Short mmCIF file of C-alpha atoms and ligand atoms in Angstrom, two decimals:
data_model
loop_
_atom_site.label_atom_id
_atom_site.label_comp_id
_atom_site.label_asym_id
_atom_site.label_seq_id
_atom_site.Cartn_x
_atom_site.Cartn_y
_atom_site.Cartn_z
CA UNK A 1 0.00 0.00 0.00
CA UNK A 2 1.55 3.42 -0.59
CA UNK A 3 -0.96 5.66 0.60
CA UNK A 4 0.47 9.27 1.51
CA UNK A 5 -0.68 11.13 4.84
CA UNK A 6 0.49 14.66 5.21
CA UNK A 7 -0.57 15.70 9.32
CA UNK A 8 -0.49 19.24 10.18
CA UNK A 9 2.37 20.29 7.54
CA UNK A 10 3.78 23.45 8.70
CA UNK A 11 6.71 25.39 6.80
CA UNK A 12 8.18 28.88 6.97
CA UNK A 13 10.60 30.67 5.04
CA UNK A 14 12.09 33.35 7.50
CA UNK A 15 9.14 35.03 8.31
CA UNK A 16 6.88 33.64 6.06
CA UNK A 17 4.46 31.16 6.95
CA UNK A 18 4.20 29.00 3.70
CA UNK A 19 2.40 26.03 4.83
CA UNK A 20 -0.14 26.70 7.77
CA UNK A 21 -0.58 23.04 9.12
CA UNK A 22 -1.98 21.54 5.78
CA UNK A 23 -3.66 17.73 6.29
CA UNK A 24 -4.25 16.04 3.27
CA UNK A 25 -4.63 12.40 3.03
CA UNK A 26 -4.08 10.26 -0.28
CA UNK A 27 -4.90 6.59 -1.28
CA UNK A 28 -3.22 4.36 -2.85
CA UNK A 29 -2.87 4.54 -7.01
CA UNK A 30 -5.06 7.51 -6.82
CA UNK A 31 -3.85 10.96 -8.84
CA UNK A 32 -4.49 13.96 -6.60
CA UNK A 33 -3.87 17.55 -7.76
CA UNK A 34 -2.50 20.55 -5.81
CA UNK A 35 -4.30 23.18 -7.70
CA UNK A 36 -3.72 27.24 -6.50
CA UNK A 37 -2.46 30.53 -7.74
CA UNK A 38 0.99 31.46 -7.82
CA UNK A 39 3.13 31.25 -4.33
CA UNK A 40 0.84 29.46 -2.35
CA UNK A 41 2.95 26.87 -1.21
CA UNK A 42 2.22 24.01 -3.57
CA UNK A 43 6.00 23.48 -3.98
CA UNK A 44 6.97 23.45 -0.74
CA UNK A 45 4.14 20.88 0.14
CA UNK A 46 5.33 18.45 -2.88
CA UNK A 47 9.41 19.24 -1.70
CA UNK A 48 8.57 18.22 1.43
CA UNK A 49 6.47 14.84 0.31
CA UNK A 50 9.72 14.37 -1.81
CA UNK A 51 12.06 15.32 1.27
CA UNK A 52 13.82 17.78 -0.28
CA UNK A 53 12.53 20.25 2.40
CA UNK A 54 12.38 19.59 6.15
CA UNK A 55 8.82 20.98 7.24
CA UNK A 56 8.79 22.73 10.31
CA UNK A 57 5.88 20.99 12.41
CA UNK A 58 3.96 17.89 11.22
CA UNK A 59 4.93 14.35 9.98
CA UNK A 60 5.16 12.85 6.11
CA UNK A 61 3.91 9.29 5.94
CA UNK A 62 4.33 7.21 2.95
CA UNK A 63 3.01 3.50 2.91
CA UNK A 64 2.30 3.38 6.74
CA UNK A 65 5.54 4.56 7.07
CA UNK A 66 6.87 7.50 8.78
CA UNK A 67 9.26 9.17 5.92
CA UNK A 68 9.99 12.33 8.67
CA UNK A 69 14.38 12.36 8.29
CA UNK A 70 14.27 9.30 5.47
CA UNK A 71 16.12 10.64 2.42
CA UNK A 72 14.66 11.43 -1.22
CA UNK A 73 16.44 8.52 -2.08
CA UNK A 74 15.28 6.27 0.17
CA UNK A 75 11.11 7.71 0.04
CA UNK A 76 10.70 5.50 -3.17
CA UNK A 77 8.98 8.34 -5.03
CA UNK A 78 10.16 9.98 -8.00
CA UNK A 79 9.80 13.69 -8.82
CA UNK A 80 9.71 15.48 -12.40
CA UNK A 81 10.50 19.04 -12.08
CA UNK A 82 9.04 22.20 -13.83
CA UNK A 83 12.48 22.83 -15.25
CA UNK A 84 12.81 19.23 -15.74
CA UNK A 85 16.17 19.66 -14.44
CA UNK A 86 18.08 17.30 -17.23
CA UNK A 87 22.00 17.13 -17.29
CA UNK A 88 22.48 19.39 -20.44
CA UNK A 89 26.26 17.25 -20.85
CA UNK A 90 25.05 14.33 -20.94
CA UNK A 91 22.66 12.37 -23.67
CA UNK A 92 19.07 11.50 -23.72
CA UNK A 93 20.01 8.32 -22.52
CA UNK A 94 23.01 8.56 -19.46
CA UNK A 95 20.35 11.11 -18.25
CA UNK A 96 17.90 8.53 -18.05
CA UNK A 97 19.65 5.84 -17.04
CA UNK A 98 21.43 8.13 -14.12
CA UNK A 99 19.10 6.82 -11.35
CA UNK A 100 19.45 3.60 -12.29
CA UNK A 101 23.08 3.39 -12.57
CA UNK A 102 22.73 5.32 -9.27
CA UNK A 103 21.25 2.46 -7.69
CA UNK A 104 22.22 -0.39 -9.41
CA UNK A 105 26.23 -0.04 -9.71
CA UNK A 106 28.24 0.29 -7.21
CA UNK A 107 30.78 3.09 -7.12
CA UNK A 108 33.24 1.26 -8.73
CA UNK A 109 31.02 0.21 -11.15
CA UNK A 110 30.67 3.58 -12.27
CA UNK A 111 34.43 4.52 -12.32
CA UNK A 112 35.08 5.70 -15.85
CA UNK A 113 37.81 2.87 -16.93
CA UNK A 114 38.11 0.88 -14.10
CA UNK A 115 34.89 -0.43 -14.14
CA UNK A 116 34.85 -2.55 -16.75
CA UNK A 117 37.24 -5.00 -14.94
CA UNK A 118 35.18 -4.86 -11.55
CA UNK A 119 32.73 -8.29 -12.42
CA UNK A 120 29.18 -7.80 -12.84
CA UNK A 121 28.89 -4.24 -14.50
CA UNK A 122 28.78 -5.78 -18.24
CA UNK A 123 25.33 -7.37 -17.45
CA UNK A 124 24.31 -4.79 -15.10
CA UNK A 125 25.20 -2.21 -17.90
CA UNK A 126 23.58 -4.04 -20.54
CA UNK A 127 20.33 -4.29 -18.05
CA UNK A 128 19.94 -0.44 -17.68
CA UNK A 129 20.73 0.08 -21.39
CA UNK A 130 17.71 -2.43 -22.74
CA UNK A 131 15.32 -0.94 -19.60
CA UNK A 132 16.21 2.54 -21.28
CA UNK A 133 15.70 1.84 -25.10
CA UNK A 134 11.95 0.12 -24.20
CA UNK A 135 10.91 2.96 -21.73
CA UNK A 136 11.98 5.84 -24.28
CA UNK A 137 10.25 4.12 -27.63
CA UNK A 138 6.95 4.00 -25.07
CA UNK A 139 7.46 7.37 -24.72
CA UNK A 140 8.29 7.90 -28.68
CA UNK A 141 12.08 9.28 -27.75
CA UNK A 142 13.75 6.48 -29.19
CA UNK A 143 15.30 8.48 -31.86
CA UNK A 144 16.60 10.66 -29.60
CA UNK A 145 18.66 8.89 -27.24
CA UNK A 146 22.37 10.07 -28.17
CA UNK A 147 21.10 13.85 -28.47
CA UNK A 148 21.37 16.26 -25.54
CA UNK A 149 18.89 18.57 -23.69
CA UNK A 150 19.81 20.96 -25.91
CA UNK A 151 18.96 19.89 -28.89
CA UNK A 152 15.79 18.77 -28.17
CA UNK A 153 12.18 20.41 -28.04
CA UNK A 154 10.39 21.55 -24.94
CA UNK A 155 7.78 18.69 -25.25
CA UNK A 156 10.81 16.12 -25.50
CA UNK A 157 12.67 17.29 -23.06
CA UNK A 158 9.62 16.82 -20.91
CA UNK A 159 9.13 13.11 -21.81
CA UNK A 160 13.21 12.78 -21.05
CA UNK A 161 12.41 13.52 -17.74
CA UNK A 162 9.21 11.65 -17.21
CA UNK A 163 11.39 9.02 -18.55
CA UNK A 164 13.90 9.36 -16.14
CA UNK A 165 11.14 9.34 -13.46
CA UNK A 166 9.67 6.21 -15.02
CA UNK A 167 12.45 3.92 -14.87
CA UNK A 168 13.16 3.77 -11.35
CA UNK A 169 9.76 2.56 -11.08
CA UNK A 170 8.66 4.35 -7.95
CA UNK A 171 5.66 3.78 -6.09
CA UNK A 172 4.97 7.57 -5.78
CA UNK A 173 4.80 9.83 -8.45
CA UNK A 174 5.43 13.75 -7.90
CA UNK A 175 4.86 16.35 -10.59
CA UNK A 176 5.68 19.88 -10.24
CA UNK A 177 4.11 21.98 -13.28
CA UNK A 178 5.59 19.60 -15.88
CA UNK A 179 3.75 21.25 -18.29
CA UNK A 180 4.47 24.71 -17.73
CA UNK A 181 7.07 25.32 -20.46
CA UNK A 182 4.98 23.54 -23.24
CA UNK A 183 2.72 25.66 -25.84
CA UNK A 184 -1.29 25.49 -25.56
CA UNK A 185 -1.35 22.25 -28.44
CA UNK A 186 1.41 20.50 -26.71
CA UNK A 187 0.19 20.69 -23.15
CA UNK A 188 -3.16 19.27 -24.20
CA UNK A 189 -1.18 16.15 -25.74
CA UNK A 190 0.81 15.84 -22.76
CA UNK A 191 -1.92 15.84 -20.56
CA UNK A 192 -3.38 13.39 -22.19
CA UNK A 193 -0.48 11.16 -22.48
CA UNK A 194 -0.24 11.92 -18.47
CA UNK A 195 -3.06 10.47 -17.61
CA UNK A 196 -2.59 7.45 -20.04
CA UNK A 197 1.06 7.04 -17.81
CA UNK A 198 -1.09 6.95 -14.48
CA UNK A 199 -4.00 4.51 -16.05
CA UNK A 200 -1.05 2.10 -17.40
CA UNK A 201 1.28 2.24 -13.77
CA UNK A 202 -1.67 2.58 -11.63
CA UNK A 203 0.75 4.09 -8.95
CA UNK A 204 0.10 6.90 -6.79
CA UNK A 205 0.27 10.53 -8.58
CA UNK A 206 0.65 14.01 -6.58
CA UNK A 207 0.55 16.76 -9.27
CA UNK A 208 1.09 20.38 -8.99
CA UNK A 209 -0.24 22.84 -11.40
CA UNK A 210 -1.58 26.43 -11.36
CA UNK A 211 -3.60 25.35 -14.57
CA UNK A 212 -7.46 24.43 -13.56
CA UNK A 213 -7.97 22.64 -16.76
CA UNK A 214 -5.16 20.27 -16.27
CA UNK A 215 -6.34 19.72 -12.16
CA UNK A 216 -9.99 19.51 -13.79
CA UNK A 217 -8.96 16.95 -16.38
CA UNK A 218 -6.23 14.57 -14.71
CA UNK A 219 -7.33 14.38 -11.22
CA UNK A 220 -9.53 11.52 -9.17
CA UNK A 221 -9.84 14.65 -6.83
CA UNK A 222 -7.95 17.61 -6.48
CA UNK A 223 -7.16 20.14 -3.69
CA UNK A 224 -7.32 23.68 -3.72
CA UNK A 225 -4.66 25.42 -2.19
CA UNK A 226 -4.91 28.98 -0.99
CA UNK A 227 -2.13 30.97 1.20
CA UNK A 228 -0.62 27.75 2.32
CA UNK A 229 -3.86 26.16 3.24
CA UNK A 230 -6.07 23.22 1.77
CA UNK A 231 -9.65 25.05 1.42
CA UNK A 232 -11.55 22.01 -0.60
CA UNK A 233 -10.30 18.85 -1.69
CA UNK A 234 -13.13 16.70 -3.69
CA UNK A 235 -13.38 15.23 -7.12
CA UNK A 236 -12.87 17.80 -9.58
CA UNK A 237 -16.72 18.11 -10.65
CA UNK A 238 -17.91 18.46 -7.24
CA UNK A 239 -14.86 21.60 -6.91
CA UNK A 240 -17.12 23.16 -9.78
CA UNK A 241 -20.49 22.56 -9.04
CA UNK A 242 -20.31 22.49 -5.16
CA UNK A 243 -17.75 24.63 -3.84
CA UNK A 244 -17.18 24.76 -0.10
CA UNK A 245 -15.85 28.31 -0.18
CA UNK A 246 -16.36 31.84 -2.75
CA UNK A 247 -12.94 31.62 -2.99
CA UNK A 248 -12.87 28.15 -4.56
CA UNK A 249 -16.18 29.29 -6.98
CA UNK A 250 -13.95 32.24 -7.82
CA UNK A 251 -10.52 30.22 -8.87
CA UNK A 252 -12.02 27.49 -10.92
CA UNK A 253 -14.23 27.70 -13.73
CA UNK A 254 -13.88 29.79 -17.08
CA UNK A 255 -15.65 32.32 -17.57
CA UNK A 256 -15.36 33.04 -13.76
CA UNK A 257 -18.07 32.76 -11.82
CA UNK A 258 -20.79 35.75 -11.52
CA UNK A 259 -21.01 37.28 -8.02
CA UNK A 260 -24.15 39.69 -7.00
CA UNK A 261 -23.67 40.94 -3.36
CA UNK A 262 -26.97 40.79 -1.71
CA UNK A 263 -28.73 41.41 1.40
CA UNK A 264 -31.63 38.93 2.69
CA UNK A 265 -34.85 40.67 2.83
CA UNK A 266 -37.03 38.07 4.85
CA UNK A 267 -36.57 34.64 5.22
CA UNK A 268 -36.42 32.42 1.82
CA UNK A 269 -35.61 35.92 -0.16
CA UNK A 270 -32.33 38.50 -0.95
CA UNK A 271 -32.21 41.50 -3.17
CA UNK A 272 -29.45 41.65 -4.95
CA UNK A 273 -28.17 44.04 -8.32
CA UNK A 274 -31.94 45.50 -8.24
CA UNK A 275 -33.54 41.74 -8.05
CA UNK A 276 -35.44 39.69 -5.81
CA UNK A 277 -34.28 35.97 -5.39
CA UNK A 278 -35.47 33.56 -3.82
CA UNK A 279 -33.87 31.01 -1.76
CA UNK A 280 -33.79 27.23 -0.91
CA UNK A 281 -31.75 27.97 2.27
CA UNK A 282 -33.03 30.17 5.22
CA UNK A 283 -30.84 33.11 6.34
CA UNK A 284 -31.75 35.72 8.42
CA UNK A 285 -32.95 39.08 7.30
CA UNK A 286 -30.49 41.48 7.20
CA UNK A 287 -27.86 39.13 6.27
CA UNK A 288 -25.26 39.93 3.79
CA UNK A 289 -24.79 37.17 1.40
CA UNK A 290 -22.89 36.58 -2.11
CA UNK A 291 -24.73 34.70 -4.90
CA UNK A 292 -22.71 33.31 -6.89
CA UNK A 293 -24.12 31.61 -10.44
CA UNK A 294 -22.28 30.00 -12.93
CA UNK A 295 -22.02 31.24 -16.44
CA UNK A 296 -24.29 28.62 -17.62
CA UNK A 297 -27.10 28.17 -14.73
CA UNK A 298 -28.55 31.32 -16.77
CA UNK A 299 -31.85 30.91 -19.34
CA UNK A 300 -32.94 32.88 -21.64
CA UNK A 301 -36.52 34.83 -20.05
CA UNK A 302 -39.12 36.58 -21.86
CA UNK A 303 -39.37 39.13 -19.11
CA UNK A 304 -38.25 40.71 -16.62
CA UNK A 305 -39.06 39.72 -12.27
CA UNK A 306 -37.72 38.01 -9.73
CA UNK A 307 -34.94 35.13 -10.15
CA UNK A 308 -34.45 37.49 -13.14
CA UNK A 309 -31.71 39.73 -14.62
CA UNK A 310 -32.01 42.69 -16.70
CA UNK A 311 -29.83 44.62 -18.76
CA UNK A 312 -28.13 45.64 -21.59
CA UNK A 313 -25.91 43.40 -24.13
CA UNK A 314 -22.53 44.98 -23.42
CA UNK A 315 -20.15 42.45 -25.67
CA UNK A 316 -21.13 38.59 -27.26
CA UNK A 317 -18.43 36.35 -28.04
CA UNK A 318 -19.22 33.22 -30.31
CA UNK A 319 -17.20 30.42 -28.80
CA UNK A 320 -18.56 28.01 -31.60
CA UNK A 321 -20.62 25.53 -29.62
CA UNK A 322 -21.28 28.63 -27.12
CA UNK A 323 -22.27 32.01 -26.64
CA UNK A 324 -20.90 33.97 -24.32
CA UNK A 325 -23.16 37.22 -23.70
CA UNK A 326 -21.54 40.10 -21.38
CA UNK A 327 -24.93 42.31 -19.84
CA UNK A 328 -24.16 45.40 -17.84
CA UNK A 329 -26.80 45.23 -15.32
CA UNK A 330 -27.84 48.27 -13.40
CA UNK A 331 -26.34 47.93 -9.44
CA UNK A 332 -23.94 45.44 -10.22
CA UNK A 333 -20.24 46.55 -10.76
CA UNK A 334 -19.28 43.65 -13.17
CA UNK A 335 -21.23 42.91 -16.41
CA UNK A 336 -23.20 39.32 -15.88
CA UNK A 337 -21.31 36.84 -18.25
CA UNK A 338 -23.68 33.76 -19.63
CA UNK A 339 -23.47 31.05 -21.80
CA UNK A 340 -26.22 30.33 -24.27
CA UNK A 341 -26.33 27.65 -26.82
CA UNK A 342 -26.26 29.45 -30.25
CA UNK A 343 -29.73 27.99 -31.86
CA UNK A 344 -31.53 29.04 -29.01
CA UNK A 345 -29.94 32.85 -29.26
CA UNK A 346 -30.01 33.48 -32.53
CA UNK A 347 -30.46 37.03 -32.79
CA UNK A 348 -28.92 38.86 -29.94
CA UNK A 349 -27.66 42.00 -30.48
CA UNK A 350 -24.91 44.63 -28.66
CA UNK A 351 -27.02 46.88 -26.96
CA UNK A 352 -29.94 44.87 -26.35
CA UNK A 353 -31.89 44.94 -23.33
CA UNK A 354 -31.85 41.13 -22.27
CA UNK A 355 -33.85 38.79 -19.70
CA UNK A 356 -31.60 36.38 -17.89
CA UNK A 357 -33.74 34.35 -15.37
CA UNK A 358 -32.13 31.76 -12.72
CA UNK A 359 -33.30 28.86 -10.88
CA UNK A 360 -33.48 28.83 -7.06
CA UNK A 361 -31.44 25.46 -7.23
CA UNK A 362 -28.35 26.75 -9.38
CA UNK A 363 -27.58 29.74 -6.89
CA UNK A 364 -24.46 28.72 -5.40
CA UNK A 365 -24.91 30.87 -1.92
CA UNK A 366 -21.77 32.27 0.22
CA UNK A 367 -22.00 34.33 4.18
CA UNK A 368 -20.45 37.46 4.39
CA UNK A 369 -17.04 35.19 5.47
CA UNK A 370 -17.13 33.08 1.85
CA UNK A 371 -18.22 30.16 3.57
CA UNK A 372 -21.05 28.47 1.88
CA UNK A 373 -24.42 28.26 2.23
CA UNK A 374 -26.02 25.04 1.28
CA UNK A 375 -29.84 24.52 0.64
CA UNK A 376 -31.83 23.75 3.59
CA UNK A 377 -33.65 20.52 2.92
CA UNK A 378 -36.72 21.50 3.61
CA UNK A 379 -39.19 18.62 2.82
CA UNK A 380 -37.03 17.05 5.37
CA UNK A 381 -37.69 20.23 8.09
CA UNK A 382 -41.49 20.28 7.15
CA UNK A 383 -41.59 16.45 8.03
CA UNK A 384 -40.03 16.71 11.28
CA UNK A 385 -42.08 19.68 12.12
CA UNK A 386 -45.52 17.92 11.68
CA UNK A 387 -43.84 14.79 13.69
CA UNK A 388 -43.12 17.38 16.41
CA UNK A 389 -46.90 18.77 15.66
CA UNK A 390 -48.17 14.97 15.90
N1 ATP B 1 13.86 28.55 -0.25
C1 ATP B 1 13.02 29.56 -0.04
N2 ATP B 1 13.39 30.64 0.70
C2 ATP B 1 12.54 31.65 0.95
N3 ATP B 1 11.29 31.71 0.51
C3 ATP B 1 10.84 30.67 -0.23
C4 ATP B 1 11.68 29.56 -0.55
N4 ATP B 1 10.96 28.69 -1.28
C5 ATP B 1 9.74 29.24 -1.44
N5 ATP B 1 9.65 30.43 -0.81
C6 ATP B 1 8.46 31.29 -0.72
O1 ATP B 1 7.39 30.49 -0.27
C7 ATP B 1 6.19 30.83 -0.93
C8 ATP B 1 5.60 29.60 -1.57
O2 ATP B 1 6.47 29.13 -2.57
P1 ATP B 1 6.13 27.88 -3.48
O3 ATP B 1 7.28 27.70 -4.40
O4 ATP B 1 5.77 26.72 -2.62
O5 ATP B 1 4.84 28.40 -4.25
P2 ATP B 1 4.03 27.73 -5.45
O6 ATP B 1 2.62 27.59 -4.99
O7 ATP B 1 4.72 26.51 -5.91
O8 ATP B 1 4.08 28.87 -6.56
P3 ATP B 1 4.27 28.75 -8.18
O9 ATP B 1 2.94 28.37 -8.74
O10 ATP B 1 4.67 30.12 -8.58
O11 ATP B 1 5.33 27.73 -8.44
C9 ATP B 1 6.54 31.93 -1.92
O12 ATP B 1 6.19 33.15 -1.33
C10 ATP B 1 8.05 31.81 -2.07
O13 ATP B 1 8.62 33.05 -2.36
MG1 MG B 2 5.76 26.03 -7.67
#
């Protein structure tokens, strides 16, 4: 089993609190994403898992075992860097076969003449080289095994060092941003190609990436890091659709999510950007709350009234299979960005006065601290009420 537990991870750098006791537990085989904006610690959190940084509080285990003081070496994971950190003097394949030589030869098996009269490193030798030549034609870098970094692409210098990671067959895999450096068309492929890797080695996967397609797309559940905290971790459709926190409905989804501030009139009811909506969950009046609705929980309304948005078409962009329509609505600082299907807004205009009405059940609802506020079941509440009345 090579389940990870992270317990109360806590990291500063001088006076900066990086990790603020982060708890994050992950199964075995399963491919969890750290997904958050620039400099909130995700690094530091996968160093640490790899034990190339010494958290300050808290304990690392990998596999039931306690990793705290074990070296990288010893933690049987292996880590593929953002830079991908290849030897640029040495070919495709001594930069591969480095960990393995590493491990498998001894150090005078690895002495540059000498070797070859120390017994055993022939075979051994011959062992890494054939291990090397299948791993990089899965990867489709045969070709390419007497180049150097150098003279390779961005996307094959990428597979070089998933390569490298690959053949030390680790039970742990760690990813920091390996797709950073790759163009839009390549960093789809690679993704792809990613998650084939994880399907096909079925081994434990902690990724890091600032990207919320690739968390969205790769991940059995991923966890949303802000300032050196976990705020949600979930499967990445429930980080969408059911967000524990505004801030987590604010960082994923494209076009970001709408926000109306609002104030709860009476019970079941807010006002918010010159509307009344109503509510499935019961606040009290005077309560300040955020609604927050997705670009697509919009319809298309004949009129105007409550659970309804009016305004005027400030910008429409055609997406293709969408339509995204920007409406400046009176009392509301940001336009109102919804997606329509095409065919069933054919003729909207710039400058149009618009109807965009909203179902109770797609407000996603947030308290004045960003925590959310989920739908009171109330068939439930009305049947233990007439139990109590019985
Ligand atoms: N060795 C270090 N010394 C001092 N400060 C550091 C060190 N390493 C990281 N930091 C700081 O810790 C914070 C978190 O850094 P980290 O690299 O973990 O962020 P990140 O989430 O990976 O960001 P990015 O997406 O930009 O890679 C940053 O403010 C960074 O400047
Ligand atoms: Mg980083």
């Amino acid at each position: 089993m090579r389940n990870i537990h992270l317990n109360h991870i806590t990291k500063s750098f001088g006076s900066t609190r990086v990790l603020r006791g982060v708890s994050l537990a992950i199964e075995d085989g399963e491919f969890v994403t750290l997904l958050g904006p620039s400099g909130c610690g995700k690094s530091t959190l996968l160093r640490i898992l790899a034990g190339l940084e010494v958290q300050d509080s808290g304990s690392v285990t990998i596999g039931e075992r306690s990793v705290d003081g074990v070296r990288p070496k010893l933690r049987d994971v292996a880590m593929v860097f953002q830079s991908y950190a290849l030897y640029p003097h040495m070919t495709v394949a001594a930069n591969m076969a480095l960990p393995l030589r590493v491990r498998r030869l001894s150090a005078w098996q690895r002495l540059p003449i000498l070797r070859w009269i120390v017994p055993g490193t022939r075979r051994v030798s011959s062992e890494i080289e054939e291990e090397i030549t299948r791993t990089a034609k899965a990867l489709g870098i045969g070709h390419l095994l007497s180049r150097k970094p150098g003279q390779l692409s961005g996307g094959q210098r990428q597979r070089v060092a998933v390569g490298r990671a690959i053949v030390r067959h680790p039970a742990v895999f760690l990813m920091d941003e390996p797709l950073s450096n790759l163009d839009a068309k390549l960093r789809v492929q690679m993704r792809a190609e990613i998650k084939d890797l994880h399907r096909r080695l079925g081994v434990t996967f902690v990724y890091v990436t600032h990207d919320q397609a690739e968390a969205m797309t790769l991940s059995d559940r991923v966890a949303v890091m802000l300032d050196g905290e976990l705020i949600q971790v979930a499967p990445p459709q429930e980080i969408y659709s059911d967000p524990d926190d505004r801030r987590v409905a604010e960082f994923v989804g494209s076009p970001k999510i709408n926000l109306l501030e609002g104030v709860v009139r009476e019970r079941g009811s807010v006002d918010a950007a010159g509307t009344n909506f109503h509510l499935l969950s019961d606040a009290p009046p005077g309560a300040a709350l955020a609604l927050g609705i997705r670009s697509e929980a919009f319809h298309l309304s004949e009129c105007g009234g409550a659970n309804t948005l009016t305004g005027a078409v400030r910008l429409i962009e055609h997406m293709g299979s969408d339509l995204f329509v920007h409406l400046a609505i009176p009392g509301s600082e940001h336009p109102v960005i919804a997606r329509l299907l095409p065919e069933r807004a054919p003729h909207i205009a710039s400058g149009q006065t618009l109807h965009l009405g909203v179902r109770p059940e797609r407000l996603l609802l947030f308290d004045a601290d960003g925590k959310r506020l989920r739908p009171d079941n109330r068939e439930n509440d009305n049947v233990l009420r007439m139990k109590e009345h019985a």
